[in-house]
CSV table of C-alpha atoms and ligand atoms in Angstrom, one decimal:
chain,number,residue,atom,x,y,z
A,1,MET,CA,1.5,-35.2,23.9
A,2,THR,CA,4.3,-34.2,21.5
A,3,GLY,CA,3.4,-35.5,18.1
A,4,ASP,CA,-0.2,-36.0,19.1
A,5,GLN,CA,-2.2,-36.7,15.9
A,6,GLY,CA,-5.5,-36.7,17.6
A,7,HIS,CA,-8.1,-34.2,18.8
A,8,ILE,CA,-7.1,-31.8,21.6
A,9,GLY,CA,-10.2,-30.7,23.6
A,10,GLU,CA,-11.1,-27.0,23.7
A,11,PHE,CA,-10.3,-26.6,27.4
A,12,ASP,CA,-6.9,-28.3,27.0
A,13,ARG,CA,-6.2,-26.1,24.0
A,14,ILE,CA,-7.0,-22.9,25.8
A,15,ALA,CA,-5.2,-23.9,29.0
A,16,ARG,CA,-2.0,-25.2,27.3
A,17,PHE,CA,-1.5,-22.9,24.4
A,18,PHE,CA,-3.5,-19.7,24.9
A,19,ALA,CA,-4.1,-18.9,28.6
A,20,PRO,CA,-0.3,-18.3,29.1
A,21,LEU,CA,-0.6,-15.6,26.3
A,22,ALA,CA,-3.2,-13.7,28.4
A,23,GLU,CA,-1.1,-13.4,31.5
A,24,GLY,CA,-0.4,-9.8,32.2
A,25,ALA,CA,-3.8,-8.5,30.8
A,26,PRO,CA,-6.1,-8.2,33.8
A,27,GLY,CA,-9.2,-7.7,31.7
A,28,ALA,CA,-8.6,-11.1,30.0
A,29,PHE,CA,-9.3,-13.0,33.3
A,30,GLY,CA,-7.0,-15.8,32.1
A,31,LEU,CA,-9.4,-16.6,29.3
A,32,THR,CA,-11.7,-18.2,31.9
A,33,ASP,CA,-14.8,-16.0,31.3
A,34,ASP,CA,-17.1,-15.5,28.4
A,35,ALA,CA,-15.6,-12.2,27.3
A,36,ALA,CA,-12.8,-9.8,28.1
A,37,VAL,CA,-12.9,-6.3,29.5
A,38,LEU,CA,-11.0,-3.4,27.9
A,39,PRO,CA,-10.0,-0.7,30.4
A,40,PRO,CA,-11.4,2.7,29.7
A,41,ALA,CA,-9.2,4.8,27.4
A,42,SER,CA,-7.8,7.5,29.6
A,43,ASP,CA,-8.6,11.2,28.9
A,44,GLY,CA,-7.5,12.3,25.5
A,45,LEU,CA,-7.1,8.8,24.1
A,46,GLU,CA,-9.3,6.7,21.8
A,47,TRP,CA,-9.5,3.0,21.1
A,48,VAL,CA,-8.7,2.0,17.5
A,49,VAL,CA,-9.8,-1.5,16.4
A,50,THR,CA,-8.9,-3.6,13.3
A,51,VAL,CA,-9.4,-7.1,12.1
A,52,ASP,CA,-7.6,-9.2,9.5
A,53,ALA,CA,-8.2,-12.8,8.4
A,54,LEU,CA,-5.6,-15.1,6.9
A,55,VAL,CA,-6.2,-18.3,4.9
A,56,ALA,CA,-3.6,-21.0,4.2
A,57,GLY,CA,-2.9,-21.1,0.5
A,58,VAL,CA,-4.1,-17.5,0.0
A,59,HIS,CA,-2.3,-15.3,2.5
A,60,PHE,CA,0.4,-17.7,3.5
A,61,LEU,CA,1.9,-20.9,2.1
A,62,PRO,CA,0.4,-24.1,3.6
A,63,ASP,CA,3.8,-25.4,4.7
A,64,ASP,CA,4.9,-22.1,6.3
A,65,PRO,CA,6.1,-22.7,9.9
A,66,ALA,CA,3.3,-22.2,12.3
A,67,ASP,CA,5.2,-19.7,14.5
A,68,LEU,CA,5.8,-17.4,11.4
A,69,VAL,CA,2.1,-17.7,10.4
A,70,ALA,CA,1.1,-16.6,13.9
A,71,ARG,CA,3.5,-13.7,13.9
A,72,LYS,CA,2.5,-12.5,10.4
A,73,ALA,CA,-1.2,-12.6,11.4
A,74,LEU,CA,-0.5,-10.5,14.5
A,75,ARG,CA,1.8,-8.1,12.7
A,76,VAL,CA,-0.5,-7.3,9.8
A,77,ASN,CA,-3.0,-6.1,12.4
A,78,LEU,CA,-0.4,-4.1,14.3
A,79,SER,CA,0.5,-2.5,10.9
A,80,ASP,CA,-3.1,-1.3,10.5
A,81,LEU,CA,-3.0,0.2,14.0
A,82,ALA,CA,0.3,2.0,13.2
A,83,ALA,CA,-1.3,3.3,10.0
A,84,MET,CA,-3.9,5.0,12.1
A,85,GLY,CA,-1.3,6.4,14.5
A,86,ALA,CA,-2.2,4.1,17.3
A,87,SER,CA,0.0,2.1,19.7
A,88,PRO,CA,-1.0,-1.6,20.1
A,89,ARG,CA,-2.5,-2.8,23.4
A,90,GLY,CA,-4.0,-6.2,22.9
A,91,TYR,CA,-5.7,-8.6,20.5
A,92,THR,CA,-8.2,-11.5,20.2
A,93,LEU,CA,-7.8,-14.6,18.0
A,94,ALA,CA,-10.2,-16.9,16.1
A,95,LEU,CA,-8.5,-20.0,14.8
A,96,ALA,CA,-10.0,-22.7,12.5
A,97,LEU,CA,-7.8,-25.9,12.2
A,98,PRO,CA,-8.4,-28.8,9.8
A,99,LYS,CA,-9.2,-32.0,11.7
A,100,THR,CA,-6.7,-33.6,9.4
A,101,LEU,CA,-3.8,-31.3,10.3
A,102,PRO,CA,-0.9,-33.6,11.2
A,103,ALA,CA,0.7,-33.2,14.6
A,104,THR,CA,-1.8,-30.7,15.8
A,105,ALA,CA,-0.2,-30.3,19.2
A,106,ASP,CA,3.2,-29.5,17.6
A,107,TRP,CA,1.5,-27.0,15.3
A,108,LEU,CA,-0.2,-25.3,18.2
A,109,GLU,CA,3.0,-25.3,20.3
A,110,ALA,CA,4.9,-23.5,17.5
A,111,PHE,CA,1.9,-21.2,16.8
A,112,SER,CA,1.5,-20.0,20.4
A,113,ARG,CA,5.3,-19.7,20.8
A,114,GLY,CA,5.3,-17.3,17.8
A,115,LEU,CA,2.6,-15.2,19.4
A,116,GLY,CA,4.4,-15.1,22.7
A,117,GLU,CA,7.6,-13.9,21.0
A,118,ASP,CA,5.8,-11.1,19.3
A,119,GLN,CA,3.8,-10.2,22.3
A,120,ALA,CA,7.1,-9.5,24.1
A,121,GLU,CA,8.4,-7.5,21.1
A,122,PHE,CA,5.3,-5.4,20.6
A,123,GLY,CA,3.9,-5.1,24.2
A,124,VAL,CA,0.5,-6.7,23.6
A,125,HIS,CA,-1.5,-9.5,25.2
A,126,LEU,CA,-4.1,-12.0,24.0
A,127,LEU,CA,-7.4,-10.9,25.4
A,128,GLY,CA,-9.7,-13.7,24.2
A,129,GLY,CA,-10.6,-15.9,21.3
A,130,ASP,CA,-12.1,-19.0,19.9
A,131,SER,CA,-10.8,-22.1,18.1
A,132,VAL,CA,-12.8,-24.5,16.0
A,133,SER,CA,-12.2,-27.2,13.4
A,134,THR,CA,-12.9,-26.8,9.7
A,135,PRO,CA,-13.1,-29.0,6.6
A,136,GLY,CA,-11.1,-26.3,4.8
A,137,PRO,CA,-7.6,-24.9,5.2
A,138,VAL,CA,-6.1,-23.4,8.3
A,139,THR,CA,-7.8,-20.0,8.8
A,140,LEU,CA,-7.2,-17.5,11.4
A,141,SER,CA,-8.5,-14.0,12.3
A,142,ILE,CA,-7.0,-11.5,14.7
A,143,THR,CA,-8.7,-8.4,16.0
A,144,ALA,CA,-6.2,-5.9,17.5
A,145,PHE,CA,-6.8,-2.9,19.8
A,146,GLY,CA,-4.7,0.2,20.1
A,147,LEU,CA,-4.8,3.6,21.6
A,148,VAL,CA,-4.3,6.9,19.8
A,149,GLU,CA,-4.4,10.5,21.1
A,150,ARG,CA,-7.7,12.0,20.2
A,151,GLU,CA,-7.4,14.6,17.4
A,152,LYS,CA,-4.3,12.8,16.1
A,153,LEU,CA,-5.9,9.9,14.5
A,154,LEU,CA,-4.4,9.3,11.0
A,155,ARG,CA,-6.8,8.8,8.1
A,156,ARG,CA,-6.5,8.3,4.4
A,157,SER,CA,-8.5,11.4,3.7
A,158,GLY,CA,-6.3,14.3,5.0
A,159,ALA,CA,-3.8,14.9,2.1
A,160,SER,CA,-3.6,18.5,0.8
A,161,VAL,CA,-2.2,19.9,-2.4
A,162,GLY,CA,1.4,20.8,-1.8
A,163,ASP,CA,2.1,18.1,0.8
A,164,ASP,CA,5.0,15.8,0.4
A,165,LEU,CA,4.5,12.0,-0.1
A,166,TRP,CA,6.6,9.8,2.1
A,167,VAL,CA,7.2,6.1,2.7
A,168,SER,CA,8.9,4.2,5.5
A,169,GLY,CA,11.5,1.4,5.1
A,170,THR,CA,11.8,-0.2,1.7
A,171,ILE,CA,9.3,-1.2,-1.0
A,172,GLY,CA,9.0,-4.5,-2.9
A,173,ASP,CA,10.6,-6.9,-0.5
A,174,GLY,CA,7.3,-8.5,0.3
A,175,ALA,CA,6.3,-9.1,-3.4
A,176,LEU,CA,9.8,-10.2,-4.4
A,177,GLY,CA,10.1,-12.3,-1.3
A,178,LEU,CA,7.0,-14.2,-2.3
A,179,GLU,CA,8.6,-15.0,-5.6
A,180,VAL,CA,11.7,-16.3,-3.7
A,181,ALA,CA,9.5,-18.3,-1.3
A,182,ARG,CA,7.6,-19.9,-4.3
A,183,GLY,CA,10.9,-20.8,-5.9
A,184,ARG,CA,10.3,-18.5,-8.9
A,185,LEU,CA,13.2,-16.1,-8.1
A,186,PHE,CA,16.7,-17.4,-7.5
A,187,GLY,CA,19.9,-15.8,-6.6
A,188,ALA,CA,21.4,-14.1,-3.5
A,189,TYR,CA,18.0,-12.7,-2.4
A,190,SER,CA,17.0,-15.3,0.2
A,191,ASP,CA,16.5,-12.6,2.9
A,192,LEU,CA,13.6,-11.3,0.8
A,193,ALA,CA,11.6,-14.5,1.6
A,194,ASP,CA,11.9,-13.6,5.3
A,195,ARG,CA,10.5,-10.2,4.6
A,196,TYR,CA,7.5,-11.8,2.9
A,197,ARG,CA,6.9,-14.2,5.8
A,198,LEU,CA,7.6,-11.7,8.6
A,199,PRO,CA,6.5,-8.1,8.0
A,200,ARG,CA,8.0,-5.4,10.2
A,201,PRO,CA,5.0,-3.3,11.3
A,202,ARG,CA,6.0,0.3,12.0
A,203,THR,CA,4.4,0.3,15.4
A,204,THR,CA,6.8,2.9,16.8
A,205,LEU,CA,6.8,5.2,13.8
A,206,GLY,CA,3.0,5.4,13.3
A,207,PRO,CA,2.3,7.0,16.7
A,208,ARG,CA,5.2,9.4,16.1
A,209,LEU,CA,3.6,10.5,12.8
A,210,ALA,CA,0.3,11.2,14.5
A,211,GLY,CA,0.1,15.0,14.6
A,212,LEU,CA,2.6,15.4,11.7
A,213,ALA,CA,1.2,13.4,8.8
A,214,SER,CA,-1.9,14.7,7.0
A,215,ALA,CA,-2.9,11.2,5.6
A,216,ALA,CA,-1.5,7.7,6.1
A,217,LEU,CA,-2.1,4.0,5.4
A,218,ASP,CA,0.0,0.9,5.5
A,219,VAL,CA,1.1,-0.6,2.1
A,220,SER,CA,-0.6,-4.0,1.9
A,221,ASP,CA,-2.0,-4.0,-1.6
A,222,GLY,CA,1.1,-2.5,-3.3
A,223,LEU,CA,2.6,1.0,-3.4
A,224,LEU,CA,0.7,2.2,-6.5
A,225,GLN,CA,-2.7,0.8,-5.5
A,226,ASP,CA,-2.4,2.1,-1.9
A,227,ALA,CA,-1.2,5.5,-3.2
A,228,GLY,CA,-4.4,5.5,-5.3
A,229,HIS,CA,-6.4,4.9,-2.1
A,230,ILE,CA,-5.0,8.1,-0.5
A,231,ALA,CA,-5.6,10.0,-3.7
A,232,ALA,CA,-9.2,8.8,-3.9
A,233,ARG,CA,-10.0,9.4,-0.2
A,234,SER,CA,-8.3,12.8,-0.2
A,235,GLY,CA,-9.6,14.1,-3.5
A,236,CYS,CA,-6.2,14.8,-5.0
A,237,ARG,CA,-3.4,13.4,-7.3
A,238,LEU,CA,-0.3,11.7,-5.9
A,239,VAL,CA,2.8,12.1,-8.0
A,240,ILE,CA,5.5,9.4,-7.3
A,241,GLU,CA,9.1,9.8,-8.5
A,242,ALA,CA,10.1,6.2,-9.4
A,243,PRO,CA,13.9,6.6,-8.8
A,244,ALA,CA,13.1,7.9,-5.2
A,245,VAL,CA,11.2,4.8,-4.2
A,246,PRO,CA,13.5,3.1,-1.5
A,247,LEU,CA,14.7,-0.4,-2.3
A,248,SER,CA,16.5,-2.8,-0.1
A,249,GLU,CA,20.0,-4.0,-1.2
A,250,SER,CA,18.5,-7.4,-2.2
A,251,ALA,CA,15.5,-5.9,-4.0
A,252,ALA,CA,17.8,-3.5,-5.9
A,253,ALA,CA,20.1,-6.4,-6.9
A,254,ALA,CA,17.2,-8.5,-8.1
A,255,ILE,CA,15.8,-5.6,-10.1
A,256,SER,CA,19.2,-4.8,-11.7
A,257,ASP,CA,19.3,-8.5,-12.8
A,258,ASP,CA,15.7,-8.4,-14.1
A,259,PRO,CA,14.4,-4.8,-14.6
A,260,ASP,CA,10.8,-6.2,-15.1
A,261,LEU,CA,10.8,-6.9,-11.4
A,262,PHE,CA,10.6,-3.1,-10.6
A,263,ALA,CA,6.9,-3.2,-11.8
A,264,ARG,CA,6.4,-6.2,-9.4
A,265,ALA,CA,8.0,-4.2,-6.5
A,266,LEU,CA,5.7,-1.3,-7.0
A,267,GLN,CA,2.5,-3.2,-7.6
A,268,GLY,CA,3.0,-6.2,-5.3
A,269,GLY,CA,1.7,-6.2,-1.8
A,270,ASP,CA,2.8,-7.3,1.7
A,271,ASP,CA,5.2,-4.4,2.3
A,272,TYR,CA,3.5,-3.2,5.5
A,273,GLU,CA,5.4,0.1,5.3
A,274,LEU,CA,3.7,3.3,6.1
A,275,LEU,CA,2.8,5.6,3.1
A,276,PHE,CA,1.9,9.1,4.2
A,277,THR,CA,1.6,12.7,3.2
A,278,ALA,CA,2.7,15.7,5.3
A,279,PRO,CA,3.0,19.4,5.0
A,280,VAL,CA,6.4,20.6,3.7
A,281,GLU,CA,7.1,22.3,7.0
A,282,CYS,CA,7.1,18.9,8.8
A,283,ARG,CA,10.1,17.6,6.9
A,284,SER,CA,12.7,17.9,9.6
A,285,ALA,CA,10.3,16.7,12.3
A,286,ILE,CA,9.5,13.6,10.2
A,287,ASP,CA,13.2,12.9,9.6
A,288,ALA,CA,13.8,13.2,13.3
A,289,SER,CA,10.9,10.9,14.1
A,290,GLY,CA,12.4,8.2,11.8
A,291,ARG,CA,15.8,8.6,13.3
A,292,ASP,CA,14.4,8.4,16.9
A,293,VAL,CA,12.7,5.1,16.2
A,294,GLY,CA,15.3,3.7,13.9
A,295,VAL,CA,13.1,3.4,10.8
A,296,SER,CA,14.1,5.1,7.5
A,297,VAL,CA,11.7,7.6,6.0
A,298,THR,CA,11.9,8.7,2.4
A,299,ARG,CA,10.2,11.4,0.4
A,300,ILE,CA,9.0,9.9,-2.8
A,301,GLY,CA,6.7,12.5,-4.3
A,302,ARG,CA,4.1,15.1,-3.7
A,303,VAL,CA,0.4,15.8,-3.7
A,304,GLU,CA,-1.0,17.8,-6.6
A,305,SER,CA,-4.5,18.8,-7.6
A,306,GLY,CA,-6.3,16.3,-9.8
A,307,THR,CA,-7.1,12.6,-9.3
A,308,GLY,CA,-5.3,9.3,-9.3
A,309,ILE,CA,-1.6,8.7,-9.3
A,310,GLU,CA,1.3,9.5,-11.7
A,311,LEU,CA,4.6,7.8,-11.8
A,312,LEU,CA,7.6,9.8,-13.1
A,313,ASP,CA,10.9,8.5,-14.5
A,314,ARG,CA,14.3,9.9,-13.6
A,315,ASN,CA,13.7,12.8,-16.1
A,316,GLY,CA,10.4,13.7,-14.6
A,317,VAL,CA,8.5,12.2,-17.5
A,318,PRO,CA,5.3,10.2,-16.8
A,319,LEU,CA,5.9,6.5,-17.3
A,320,GLU,CA,3.6,5.5,-20.1
A,321,GLY,CA,1.0,2.8,-19.4
A,322,LEU,CA,1.9,2.7,-15.7
A,323,SER,CA,-1.2,4.4,-14.4
A,324,GLU,CA,-2.8,2.9,-11.3
A,325,GLN,CA,-5.3,1.1,-13.6
A,326,GLY,CA,-2.6,-0.1,-16.0
A,327,TRP,CA,-0.6,-1.7,-13.2
A,328,ARG,CA,-3.6,-3.4,-11.8
A,329,HIS,CA,-4.0,-5.3,-15.1
A,330,PHE,CA,-0.3,-6.1,-15.6
B,1,MG,MG1,-4.2,-1.4,6.1
């Protein structure tokens, strides 16, 4: 069937490409029933549920490899679970494929292989799903389920005046990586395109921050806009020190060649890092958590009274015109 241009029946599709992904999840019944069963959350745990949809040409490039598309779709959901402090347990998938998609079997083969690789990496299983054909572009939606300790759920609304502001990993690789992937940014930054295509959800850090962080989210809309979300939900002002924002070597090199790219790094999306606030007394515990799971964590600012966000330059002076609103209209 390799290179099959024609229609693959629903039962074939499920049996060949998706049922193997459900092995190891008893409640999925090998995808042979009408629905899956989630085991009861044990005492002290709660289920956390999230859904994300991706459309070719909007959230990924139409010629992106199918295995990377699958892994990105799964990972953006796992990132949302991590932002709530939850550990991932399983997911469901809805997939709409154009009838005109060339080599459908090859595409599905790569797509399901990508999911299988990430299932092994993140310890989740496919629990159920649906696939249909569409006159539009490839569209997929994943719903992911995770568990969090009750009372430790991380929300956007818990930041308090005096808290530190932290971020995991590095910022701007996703936005600059998109520029590389689109051929608009050249130079020795090709690893950035990989960061755009394949986010690193902080699935081990998120649960470790549960109980330490006061508020959290994952950076998907851009650092400044997402900081604005915490500020709005928590009723406070977030002050960000621009020189403290952690950059990868490649992003730093790209920005030193073209300083205008710093704005793109802070306002662009697709970082999938965790942005969180925490009381000052949690500093050493947060540093230790980052070390334990091998993810860098950096203090980039603080929570003050007021509203919105403020970005300070190296002298502590607010950067003019770089309010959250201003950046949105860049
Ligand atoms: Mg999110």
